[in-house]
PDB file of C-alpha atoms and ligand atoms in Angstrom:
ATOM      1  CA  UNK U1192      95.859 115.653 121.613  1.00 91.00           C
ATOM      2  CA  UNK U1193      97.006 113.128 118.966  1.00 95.00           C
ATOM      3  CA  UNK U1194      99.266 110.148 119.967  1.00 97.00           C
ATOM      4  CA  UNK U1195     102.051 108.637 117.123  1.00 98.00           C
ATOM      5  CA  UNK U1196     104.301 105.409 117.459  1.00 98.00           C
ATOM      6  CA  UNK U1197     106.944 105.071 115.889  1.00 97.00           C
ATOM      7  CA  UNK U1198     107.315 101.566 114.959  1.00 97.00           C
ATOM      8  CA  UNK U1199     110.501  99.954 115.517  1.00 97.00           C
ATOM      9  CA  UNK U1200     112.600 103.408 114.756  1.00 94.00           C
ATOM     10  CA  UNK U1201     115.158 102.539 116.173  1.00 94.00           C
ATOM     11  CA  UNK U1202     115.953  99.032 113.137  1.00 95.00           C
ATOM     12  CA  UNK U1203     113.285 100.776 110.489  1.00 93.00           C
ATOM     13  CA  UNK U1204     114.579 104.162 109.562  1.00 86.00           C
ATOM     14  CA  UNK U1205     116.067 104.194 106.197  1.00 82.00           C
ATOM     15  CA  UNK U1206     116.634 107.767 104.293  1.00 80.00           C
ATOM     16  CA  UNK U1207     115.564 109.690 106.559  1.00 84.00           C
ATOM     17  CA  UNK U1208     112.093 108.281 107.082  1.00 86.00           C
ATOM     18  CA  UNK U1209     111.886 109.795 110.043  1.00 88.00           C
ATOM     19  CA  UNK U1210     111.305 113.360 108.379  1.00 93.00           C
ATOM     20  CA  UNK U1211     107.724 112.374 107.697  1.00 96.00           C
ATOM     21  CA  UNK U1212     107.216 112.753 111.730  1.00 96.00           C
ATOM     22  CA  UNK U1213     108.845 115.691 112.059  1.00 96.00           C
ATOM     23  CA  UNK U1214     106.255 117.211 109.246  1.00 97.00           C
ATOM     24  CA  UNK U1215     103.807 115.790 110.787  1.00 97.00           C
ATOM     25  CA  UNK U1216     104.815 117.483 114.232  1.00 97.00           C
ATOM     26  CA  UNK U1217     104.867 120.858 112.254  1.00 97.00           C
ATOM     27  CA  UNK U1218     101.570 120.711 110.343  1.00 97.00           C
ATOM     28  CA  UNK U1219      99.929 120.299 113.628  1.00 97.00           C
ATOM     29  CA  UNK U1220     101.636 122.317 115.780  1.00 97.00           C
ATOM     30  CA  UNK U1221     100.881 125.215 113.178  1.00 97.00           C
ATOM     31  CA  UNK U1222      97.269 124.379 113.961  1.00 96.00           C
ATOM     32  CA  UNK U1223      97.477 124.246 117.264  1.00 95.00           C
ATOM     33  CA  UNK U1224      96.993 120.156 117.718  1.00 95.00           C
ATOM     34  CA  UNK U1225      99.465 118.922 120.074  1.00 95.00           C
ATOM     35  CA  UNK U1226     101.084 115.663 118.878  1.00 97.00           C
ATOM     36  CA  UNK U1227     103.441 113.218 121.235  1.00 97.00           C
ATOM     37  CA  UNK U1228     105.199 110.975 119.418  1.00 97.00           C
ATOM     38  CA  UNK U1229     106.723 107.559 120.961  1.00 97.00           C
ATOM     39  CA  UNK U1230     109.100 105.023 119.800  1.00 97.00           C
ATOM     40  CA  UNK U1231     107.880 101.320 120.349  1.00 97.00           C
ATOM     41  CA  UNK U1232     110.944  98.824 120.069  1.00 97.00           C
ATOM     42  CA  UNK U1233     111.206  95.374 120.406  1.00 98.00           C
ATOM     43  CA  UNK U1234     109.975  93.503 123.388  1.00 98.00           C
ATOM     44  CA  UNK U1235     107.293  96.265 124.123  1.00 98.00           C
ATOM     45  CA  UNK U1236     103.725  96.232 123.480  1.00 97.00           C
ATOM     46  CA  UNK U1237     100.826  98.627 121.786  1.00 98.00           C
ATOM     47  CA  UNK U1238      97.981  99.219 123.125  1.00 97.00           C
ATOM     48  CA  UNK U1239      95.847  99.574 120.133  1.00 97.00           C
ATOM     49  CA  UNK U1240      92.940 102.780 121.880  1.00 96.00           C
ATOM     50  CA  UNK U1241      95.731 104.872 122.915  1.00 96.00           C
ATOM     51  CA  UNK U1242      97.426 105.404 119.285  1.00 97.00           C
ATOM     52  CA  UNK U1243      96.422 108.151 116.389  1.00 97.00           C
ATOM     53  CA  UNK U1244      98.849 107.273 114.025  1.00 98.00           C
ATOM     54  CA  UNK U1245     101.357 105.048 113.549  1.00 98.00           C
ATOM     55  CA  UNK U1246     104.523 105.005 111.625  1.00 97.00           C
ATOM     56  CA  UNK U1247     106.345 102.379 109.962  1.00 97.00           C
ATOM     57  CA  UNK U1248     109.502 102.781 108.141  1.00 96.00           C
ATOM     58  CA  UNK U1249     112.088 101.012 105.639  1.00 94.00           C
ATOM     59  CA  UNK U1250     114.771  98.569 106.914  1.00 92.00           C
ATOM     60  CA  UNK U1251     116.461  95.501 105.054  1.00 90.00           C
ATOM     61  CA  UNK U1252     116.126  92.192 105.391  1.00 91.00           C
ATOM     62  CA  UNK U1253     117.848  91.075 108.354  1.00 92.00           C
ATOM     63  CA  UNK U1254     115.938  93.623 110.478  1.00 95.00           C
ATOM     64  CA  UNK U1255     112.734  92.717 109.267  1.00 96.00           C
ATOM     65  CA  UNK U1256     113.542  89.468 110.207  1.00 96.00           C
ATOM     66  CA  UNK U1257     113.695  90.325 113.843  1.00 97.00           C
ATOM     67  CA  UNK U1258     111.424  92.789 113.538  1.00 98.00           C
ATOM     68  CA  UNK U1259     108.340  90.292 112.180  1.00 98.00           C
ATOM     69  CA  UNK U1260     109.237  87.837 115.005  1.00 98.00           C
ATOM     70  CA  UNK U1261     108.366  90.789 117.624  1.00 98.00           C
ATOM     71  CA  UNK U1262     105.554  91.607 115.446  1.00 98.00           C
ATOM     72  CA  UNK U1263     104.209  87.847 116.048  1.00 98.00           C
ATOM     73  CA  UNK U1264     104.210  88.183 119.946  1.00 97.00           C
ATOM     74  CA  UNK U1265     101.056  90.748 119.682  1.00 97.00           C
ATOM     75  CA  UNK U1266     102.184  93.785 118.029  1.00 98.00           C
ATOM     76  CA  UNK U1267     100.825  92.749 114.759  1.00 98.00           C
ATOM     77  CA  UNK U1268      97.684  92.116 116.230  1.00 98.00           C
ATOM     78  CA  UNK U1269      97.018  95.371 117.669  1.00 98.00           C
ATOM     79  CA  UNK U1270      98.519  97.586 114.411  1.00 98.00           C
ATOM     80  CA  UNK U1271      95.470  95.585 112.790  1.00 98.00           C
ATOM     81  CA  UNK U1272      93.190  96.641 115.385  1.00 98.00           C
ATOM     82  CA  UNK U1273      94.286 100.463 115.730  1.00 98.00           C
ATOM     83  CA  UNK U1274      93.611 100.527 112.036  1.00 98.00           C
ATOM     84  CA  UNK U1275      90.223  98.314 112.573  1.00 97.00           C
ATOM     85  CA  UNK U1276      88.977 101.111 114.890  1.00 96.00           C
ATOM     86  CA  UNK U1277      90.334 104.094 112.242  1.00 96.00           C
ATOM     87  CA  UNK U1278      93.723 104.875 113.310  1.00 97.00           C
ATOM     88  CA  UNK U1279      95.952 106.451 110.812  1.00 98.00           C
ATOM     89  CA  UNK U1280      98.892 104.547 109.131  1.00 98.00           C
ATOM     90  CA  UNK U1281     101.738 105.217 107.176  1.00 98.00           C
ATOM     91  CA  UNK U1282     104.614 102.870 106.680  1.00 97.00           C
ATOM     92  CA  UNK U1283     107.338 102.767 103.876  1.00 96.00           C
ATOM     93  CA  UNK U1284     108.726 100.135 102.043  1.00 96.00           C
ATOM     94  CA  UNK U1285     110.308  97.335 104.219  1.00 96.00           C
ATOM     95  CA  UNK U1286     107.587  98.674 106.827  1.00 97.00           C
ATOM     96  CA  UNK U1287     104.858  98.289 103.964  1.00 98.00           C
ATOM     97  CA  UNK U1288     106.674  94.577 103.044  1.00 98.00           C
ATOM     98  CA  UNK U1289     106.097  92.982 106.618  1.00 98.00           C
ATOM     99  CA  UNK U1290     102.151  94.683 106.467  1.00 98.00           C
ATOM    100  CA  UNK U1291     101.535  92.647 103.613  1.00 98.00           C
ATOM    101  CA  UNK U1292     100.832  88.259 104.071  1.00 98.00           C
ATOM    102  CA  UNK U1293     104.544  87.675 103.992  1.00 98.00           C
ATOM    103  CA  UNK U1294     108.128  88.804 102.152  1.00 97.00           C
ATOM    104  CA  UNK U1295     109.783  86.196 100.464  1.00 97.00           C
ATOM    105  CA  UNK U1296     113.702  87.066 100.691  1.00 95.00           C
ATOM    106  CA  UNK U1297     116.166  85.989  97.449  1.00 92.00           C
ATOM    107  CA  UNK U1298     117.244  83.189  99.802  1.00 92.00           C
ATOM    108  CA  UNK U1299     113.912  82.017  99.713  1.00 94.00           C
ATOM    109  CA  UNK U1300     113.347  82.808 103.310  1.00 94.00           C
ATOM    110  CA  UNK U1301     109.585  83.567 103.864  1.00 97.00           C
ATOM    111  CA  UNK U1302     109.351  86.117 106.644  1.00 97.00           C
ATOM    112  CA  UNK U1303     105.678  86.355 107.566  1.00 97.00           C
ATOM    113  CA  UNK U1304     103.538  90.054 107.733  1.00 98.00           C
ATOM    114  CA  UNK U1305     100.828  90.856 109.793  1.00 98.00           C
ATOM    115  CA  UNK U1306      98.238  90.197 107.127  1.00 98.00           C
ATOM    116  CA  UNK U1307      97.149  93.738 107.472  1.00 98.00           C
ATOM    117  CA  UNK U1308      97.480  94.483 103.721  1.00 98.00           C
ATOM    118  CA  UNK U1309      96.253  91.739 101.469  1.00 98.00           C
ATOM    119  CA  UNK U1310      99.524  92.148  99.322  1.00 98.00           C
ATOM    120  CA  UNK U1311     103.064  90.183  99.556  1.00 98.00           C
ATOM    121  CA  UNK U1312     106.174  90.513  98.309  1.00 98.00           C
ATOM    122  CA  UNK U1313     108.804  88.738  96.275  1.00 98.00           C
ATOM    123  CA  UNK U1314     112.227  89.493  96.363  1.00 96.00           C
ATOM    124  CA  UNK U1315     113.314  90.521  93.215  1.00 92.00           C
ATOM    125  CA  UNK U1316     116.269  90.253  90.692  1.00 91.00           C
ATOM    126  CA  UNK U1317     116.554  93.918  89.864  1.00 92.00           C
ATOM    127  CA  UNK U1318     116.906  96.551  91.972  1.00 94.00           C
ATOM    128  CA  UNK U1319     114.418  99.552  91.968  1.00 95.00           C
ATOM    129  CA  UNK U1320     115.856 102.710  92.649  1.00 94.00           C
ATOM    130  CA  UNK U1321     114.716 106.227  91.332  1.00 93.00           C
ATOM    131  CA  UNK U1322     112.694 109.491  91.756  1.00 94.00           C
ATOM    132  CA  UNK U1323     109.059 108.290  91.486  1.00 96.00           C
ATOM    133  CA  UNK U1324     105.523 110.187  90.410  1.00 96.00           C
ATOM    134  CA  UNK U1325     102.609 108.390  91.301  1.00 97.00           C
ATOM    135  CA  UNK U1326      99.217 110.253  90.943  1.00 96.00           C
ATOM    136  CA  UNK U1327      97.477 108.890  94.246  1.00 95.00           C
ATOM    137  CA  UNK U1328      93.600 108.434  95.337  1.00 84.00           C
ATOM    138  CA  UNK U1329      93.223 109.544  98.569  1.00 83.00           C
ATOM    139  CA  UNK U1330      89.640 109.526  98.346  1.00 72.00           C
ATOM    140  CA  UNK U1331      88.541 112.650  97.816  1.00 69.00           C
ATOM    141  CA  UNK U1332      90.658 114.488  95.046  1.00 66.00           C
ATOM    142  CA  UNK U1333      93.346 113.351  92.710  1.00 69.00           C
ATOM    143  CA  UNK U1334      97.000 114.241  93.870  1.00 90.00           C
ATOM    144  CA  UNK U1335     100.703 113.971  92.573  1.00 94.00           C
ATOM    145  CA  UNK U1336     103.324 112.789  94.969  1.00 96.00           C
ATOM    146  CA  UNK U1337     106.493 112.712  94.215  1.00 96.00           C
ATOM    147  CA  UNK U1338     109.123 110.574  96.139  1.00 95.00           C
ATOM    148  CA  UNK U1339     112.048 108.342  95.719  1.00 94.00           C
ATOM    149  CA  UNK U1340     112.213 104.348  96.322  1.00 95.00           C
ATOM    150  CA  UNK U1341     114.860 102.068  96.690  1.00 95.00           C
ATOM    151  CA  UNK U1342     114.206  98.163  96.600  1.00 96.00           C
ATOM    152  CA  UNK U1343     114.147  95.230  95.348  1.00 95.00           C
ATOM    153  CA  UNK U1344     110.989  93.299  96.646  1.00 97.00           C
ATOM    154  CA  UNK U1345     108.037  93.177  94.144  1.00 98.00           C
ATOM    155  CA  UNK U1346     104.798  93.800  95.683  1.00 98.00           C
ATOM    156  CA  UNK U1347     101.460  91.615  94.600  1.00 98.00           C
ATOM    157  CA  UNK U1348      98.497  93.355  95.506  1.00 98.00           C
ATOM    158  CA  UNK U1349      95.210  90.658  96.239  1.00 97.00           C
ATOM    159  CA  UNK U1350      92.199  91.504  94.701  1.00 94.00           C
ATOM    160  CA  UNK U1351      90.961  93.270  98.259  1.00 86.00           C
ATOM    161  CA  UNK U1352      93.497  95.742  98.108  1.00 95.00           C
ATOM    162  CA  UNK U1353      93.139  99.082  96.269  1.00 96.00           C
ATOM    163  CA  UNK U1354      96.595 100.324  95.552  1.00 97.00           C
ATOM    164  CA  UNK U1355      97.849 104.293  96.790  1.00 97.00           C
ATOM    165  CA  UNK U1356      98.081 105.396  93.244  1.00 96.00           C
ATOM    166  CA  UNK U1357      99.332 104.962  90.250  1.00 97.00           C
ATOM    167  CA  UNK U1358     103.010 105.125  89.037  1.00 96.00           C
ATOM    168  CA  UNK U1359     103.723 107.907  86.220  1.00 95.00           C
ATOM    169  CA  UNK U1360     107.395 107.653  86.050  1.00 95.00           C
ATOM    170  CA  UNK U1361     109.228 105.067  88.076  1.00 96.00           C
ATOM    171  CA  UNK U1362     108.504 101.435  89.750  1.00 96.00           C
ATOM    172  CA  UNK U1363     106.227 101.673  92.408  1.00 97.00           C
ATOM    173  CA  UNK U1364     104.591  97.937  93.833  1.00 98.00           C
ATOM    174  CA  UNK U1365     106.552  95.847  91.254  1.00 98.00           C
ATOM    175  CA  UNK U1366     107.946  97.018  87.752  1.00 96.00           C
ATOM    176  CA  UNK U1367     105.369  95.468  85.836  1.00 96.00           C
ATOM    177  CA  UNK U1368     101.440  96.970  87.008  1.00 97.00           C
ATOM    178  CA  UNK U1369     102.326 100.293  87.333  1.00 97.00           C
ATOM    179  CA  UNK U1370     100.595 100.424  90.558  1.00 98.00           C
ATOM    180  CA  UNK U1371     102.190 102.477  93.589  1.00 98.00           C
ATOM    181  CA  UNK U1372     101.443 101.415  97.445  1.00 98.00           C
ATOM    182  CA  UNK U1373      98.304 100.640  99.098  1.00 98.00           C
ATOM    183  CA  UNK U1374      95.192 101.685 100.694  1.00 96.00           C
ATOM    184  CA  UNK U1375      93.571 100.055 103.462  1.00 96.00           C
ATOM    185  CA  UNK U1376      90.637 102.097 105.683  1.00 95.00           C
ATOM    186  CA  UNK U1377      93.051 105.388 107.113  1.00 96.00           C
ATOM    187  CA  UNK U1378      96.260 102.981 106.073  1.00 97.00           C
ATOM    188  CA  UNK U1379      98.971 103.493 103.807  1.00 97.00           C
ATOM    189  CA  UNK U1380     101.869 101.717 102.738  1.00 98.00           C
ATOM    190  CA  UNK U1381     104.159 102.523 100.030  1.00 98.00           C
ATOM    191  CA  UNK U1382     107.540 102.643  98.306  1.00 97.00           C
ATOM    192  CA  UNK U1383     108.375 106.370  98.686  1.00 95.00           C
ATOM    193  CA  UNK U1384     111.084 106.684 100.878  1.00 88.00           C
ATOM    194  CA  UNK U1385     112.574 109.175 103.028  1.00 79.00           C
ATOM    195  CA  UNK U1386     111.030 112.508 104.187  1.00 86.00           C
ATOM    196  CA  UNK U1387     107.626 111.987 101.856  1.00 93.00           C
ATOM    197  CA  UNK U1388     105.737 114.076 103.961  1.00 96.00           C
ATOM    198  CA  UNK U1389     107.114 117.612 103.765  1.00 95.00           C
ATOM    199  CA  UNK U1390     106.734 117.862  99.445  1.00 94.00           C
ATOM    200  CA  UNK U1391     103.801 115.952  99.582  1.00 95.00           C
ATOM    201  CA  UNK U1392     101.490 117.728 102.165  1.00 94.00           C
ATOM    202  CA  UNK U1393      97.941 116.441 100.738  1.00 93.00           C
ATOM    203  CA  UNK U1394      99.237 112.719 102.068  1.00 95.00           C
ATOM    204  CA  UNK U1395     100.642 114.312 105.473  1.00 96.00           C
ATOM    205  CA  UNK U1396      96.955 115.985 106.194  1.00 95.00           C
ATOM    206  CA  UNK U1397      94.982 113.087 105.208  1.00 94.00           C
ATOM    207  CA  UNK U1398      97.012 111.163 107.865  1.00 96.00           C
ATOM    208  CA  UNK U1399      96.235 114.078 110.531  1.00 96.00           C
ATOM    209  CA  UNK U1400      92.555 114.493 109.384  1.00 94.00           C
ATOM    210  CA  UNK U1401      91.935 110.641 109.367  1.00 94.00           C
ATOM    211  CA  UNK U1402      93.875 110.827 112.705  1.00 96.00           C
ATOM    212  CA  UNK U1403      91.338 113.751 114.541  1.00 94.00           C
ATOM    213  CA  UNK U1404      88.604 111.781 112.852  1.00 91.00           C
ATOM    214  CA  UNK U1405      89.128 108.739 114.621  1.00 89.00           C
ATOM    215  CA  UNK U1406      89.837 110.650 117.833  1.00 86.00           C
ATOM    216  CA  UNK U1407      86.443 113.024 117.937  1.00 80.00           C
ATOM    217  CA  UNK U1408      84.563 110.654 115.746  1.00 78.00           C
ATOM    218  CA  UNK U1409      84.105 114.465 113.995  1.00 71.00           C
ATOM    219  CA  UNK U1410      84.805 115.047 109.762  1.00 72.00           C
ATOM    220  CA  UNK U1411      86.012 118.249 110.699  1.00 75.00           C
ATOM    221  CA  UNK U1412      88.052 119.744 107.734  1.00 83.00           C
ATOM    222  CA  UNK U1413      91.791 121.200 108.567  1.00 90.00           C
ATOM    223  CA  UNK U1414      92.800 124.749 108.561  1.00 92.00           C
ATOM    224  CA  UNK U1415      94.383 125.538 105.750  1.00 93.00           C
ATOM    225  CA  UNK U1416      98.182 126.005 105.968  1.00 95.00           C
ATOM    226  CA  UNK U1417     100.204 128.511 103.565  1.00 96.00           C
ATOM    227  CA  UNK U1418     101.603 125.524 101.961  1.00 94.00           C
ATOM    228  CA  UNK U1419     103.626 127.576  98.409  1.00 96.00           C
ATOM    229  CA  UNK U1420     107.092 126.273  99.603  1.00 96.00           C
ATOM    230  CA  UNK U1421     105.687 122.787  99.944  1.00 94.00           C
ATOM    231  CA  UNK U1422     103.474 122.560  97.102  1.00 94.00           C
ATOM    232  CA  UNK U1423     106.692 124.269  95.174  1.00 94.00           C
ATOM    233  CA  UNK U1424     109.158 121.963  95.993  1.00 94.00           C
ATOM    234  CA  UNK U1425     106.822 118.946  95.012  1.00 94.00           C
ATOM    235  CA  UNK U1426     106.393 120.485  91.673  1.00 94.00           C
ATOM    236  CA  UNK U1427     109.856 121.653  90.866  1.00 95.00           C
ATOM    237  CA  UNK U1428     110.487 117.992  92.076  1.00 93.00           C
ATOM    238  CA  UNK U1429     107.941 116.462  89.751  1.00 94.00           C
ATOM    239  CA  UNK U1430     109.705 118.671  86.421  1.00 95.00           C
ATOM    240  CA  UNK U1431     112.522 117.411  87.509  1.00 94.00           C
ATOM    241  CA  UNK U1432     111.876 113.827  87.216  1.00 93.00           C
ATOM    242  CA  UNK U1433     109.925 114.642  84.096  1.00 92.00           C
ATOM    243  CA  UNK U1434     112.760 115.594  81.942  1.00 92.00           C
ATOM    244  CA  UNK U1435     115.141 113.460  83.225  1.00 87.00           C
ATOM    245  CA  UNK U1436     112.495 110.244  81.691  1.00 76.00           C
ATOM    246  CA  UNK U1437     112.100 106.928  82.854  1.00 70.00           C
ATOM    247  CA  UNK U1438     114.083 104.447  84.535  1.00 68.00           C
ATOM    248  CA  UNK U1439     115.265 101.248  84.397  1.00 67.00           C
ATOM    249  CA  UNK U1440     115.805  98.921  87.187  1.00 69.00           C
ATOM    250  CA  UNK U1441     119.317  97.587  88.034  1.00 71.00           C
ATOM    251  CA  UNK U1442     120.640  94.855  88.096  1.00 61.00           C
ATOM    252  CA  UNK U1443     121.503  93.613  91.805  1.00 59.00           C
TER     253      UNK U1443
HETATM  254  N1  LIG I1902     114.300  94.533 101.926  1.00 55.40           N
HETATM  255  C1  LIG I1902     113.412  95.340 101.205  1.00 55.40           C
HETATM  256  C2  LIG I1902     113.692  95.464  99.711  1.00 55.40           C
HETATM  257  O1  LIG I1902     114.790  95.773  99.264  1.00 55.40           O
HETATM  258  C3  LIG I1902     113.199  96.669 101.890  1.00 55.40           C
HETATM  259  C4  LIG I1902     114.276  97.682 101.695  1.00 55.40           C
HETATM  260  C5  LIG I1902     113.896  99.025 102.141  1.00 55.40           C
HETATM  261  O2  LIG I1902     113.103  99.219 103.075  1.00 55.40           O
HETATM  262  N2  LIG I1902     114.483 100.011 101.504  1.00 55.40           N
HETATM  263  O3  LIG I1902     112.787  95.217  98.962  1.00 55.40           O
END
């Protein structure tokens, strides 16, 4: 059996990110892995053996203001040593921000991170809103997810961090380096909001085989799933964004 908190759901949940659990639920239960999922909110801890995967999603500033002050009592600490010891990670843009060394707000408020991703972010001028392609490196083979992000914090990535992928069409990290997320041991963060997971099933089974990995200390690979519908609706997504072109950032 696999084990998933949900970080915070209950202030960071923007767009639906919850979807990506609910694929998640479905790609295992279709091969027979039981997942539980749990929501951790603030005041509670995490005990960093009994977690597969955790999930972080997007909220705006004023939650992840609160939310990196609970972070600082101990749940920070243990994300980074769930992910030390191979647990699998996904969080999504204000999620991904308050990973990172810190988020510095347009009031010039620095709200720290946990330091788990050596990255930080900027608030930003322009907003950054649009359908997104990002050809990512998940380690093994080249794939093309396709996703939509909303923000205006620019992401620095330091020179230990090696970014999700890299942006085709849209903004991804910042506007201006054309990289997309970032990759950390079985930890992701990244821009693409919403239900990710269902059109972009190559990220949702990395997360579950990193996940059983950890847990059996086995490389054992997944079944395959029928996946046409999914891998259809990220490509009729992708041609999509394709003719429609580039993007330019608003202003806020
Ligand atoms: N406050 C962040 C930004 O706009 C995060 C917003 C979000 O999660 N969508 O950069």
């Amino acid at each position: 059996m696999l084990r998933l908190v949900h970080l915070y759901a209950d202030l960071m949940n923007l767009y639906g990110d919850r979807g990506n659990i609910i694929a998640l639920q479905r790609r295992c239960d279709w091969r027979g892995i039981a997942l539980e999922v749990q929501d951790l909110t603030l005041g509670e801890n995490l005990e960093p053996s009994t977690v597969d995967i955790l999930f972080f999603g997007g909220g705006q500033d004023v939650e992840q203001e609160t939310v990196s002050r609970d972070l600082a009592r101990g749940v920070g600490r243990a994300i980074q040593e769930a992910v030390e010891d191979g647990a699998a990670l996904l969080s999504v843009c204000g999620g991904y921000q308050l990973l990172g060394r810190f988020f510095r707000t347009t009031e010039g408020v620095e709200i720290p991170g946990v330091g788990l991703f050596d990255a930080h972010t900027v608030a930003g001028d322009r907003r950054m809103v649009g359908d997104v392609i990002v050809e990512a490196d998940l380690g093994q083979k080249p794939s093309t997810l396709v996703g939509f992000e909303n923000h205006s914090g620019q992401t620095f990535l330091g020179p230990g961090a090696h970014p999700l992928g890299r942006v085709q069409i849209g903004h991804g990290n910042n506007g201006v380096d054309r990289t997309e997320g970032v990759r950390y041991r079985n930890a992701v963060g990244t821009y693409l909001h919403g239900p990710l997971l269902p059109k972009n099933p190559a990220l949702a089974d990395w997360i579950i085989e990193s996940a059983l990995g950890r847990r059996d200390g086995l490389e054992t690979p997944l079944a395959a799933l029928d996946d046409r519908v999914e891998l259809e609706a990220n490509t009729a997504q992708a041609r999509r964004i394709r003719q429609a072109g580039p993007r330019r950032a608003s202003i806020r």
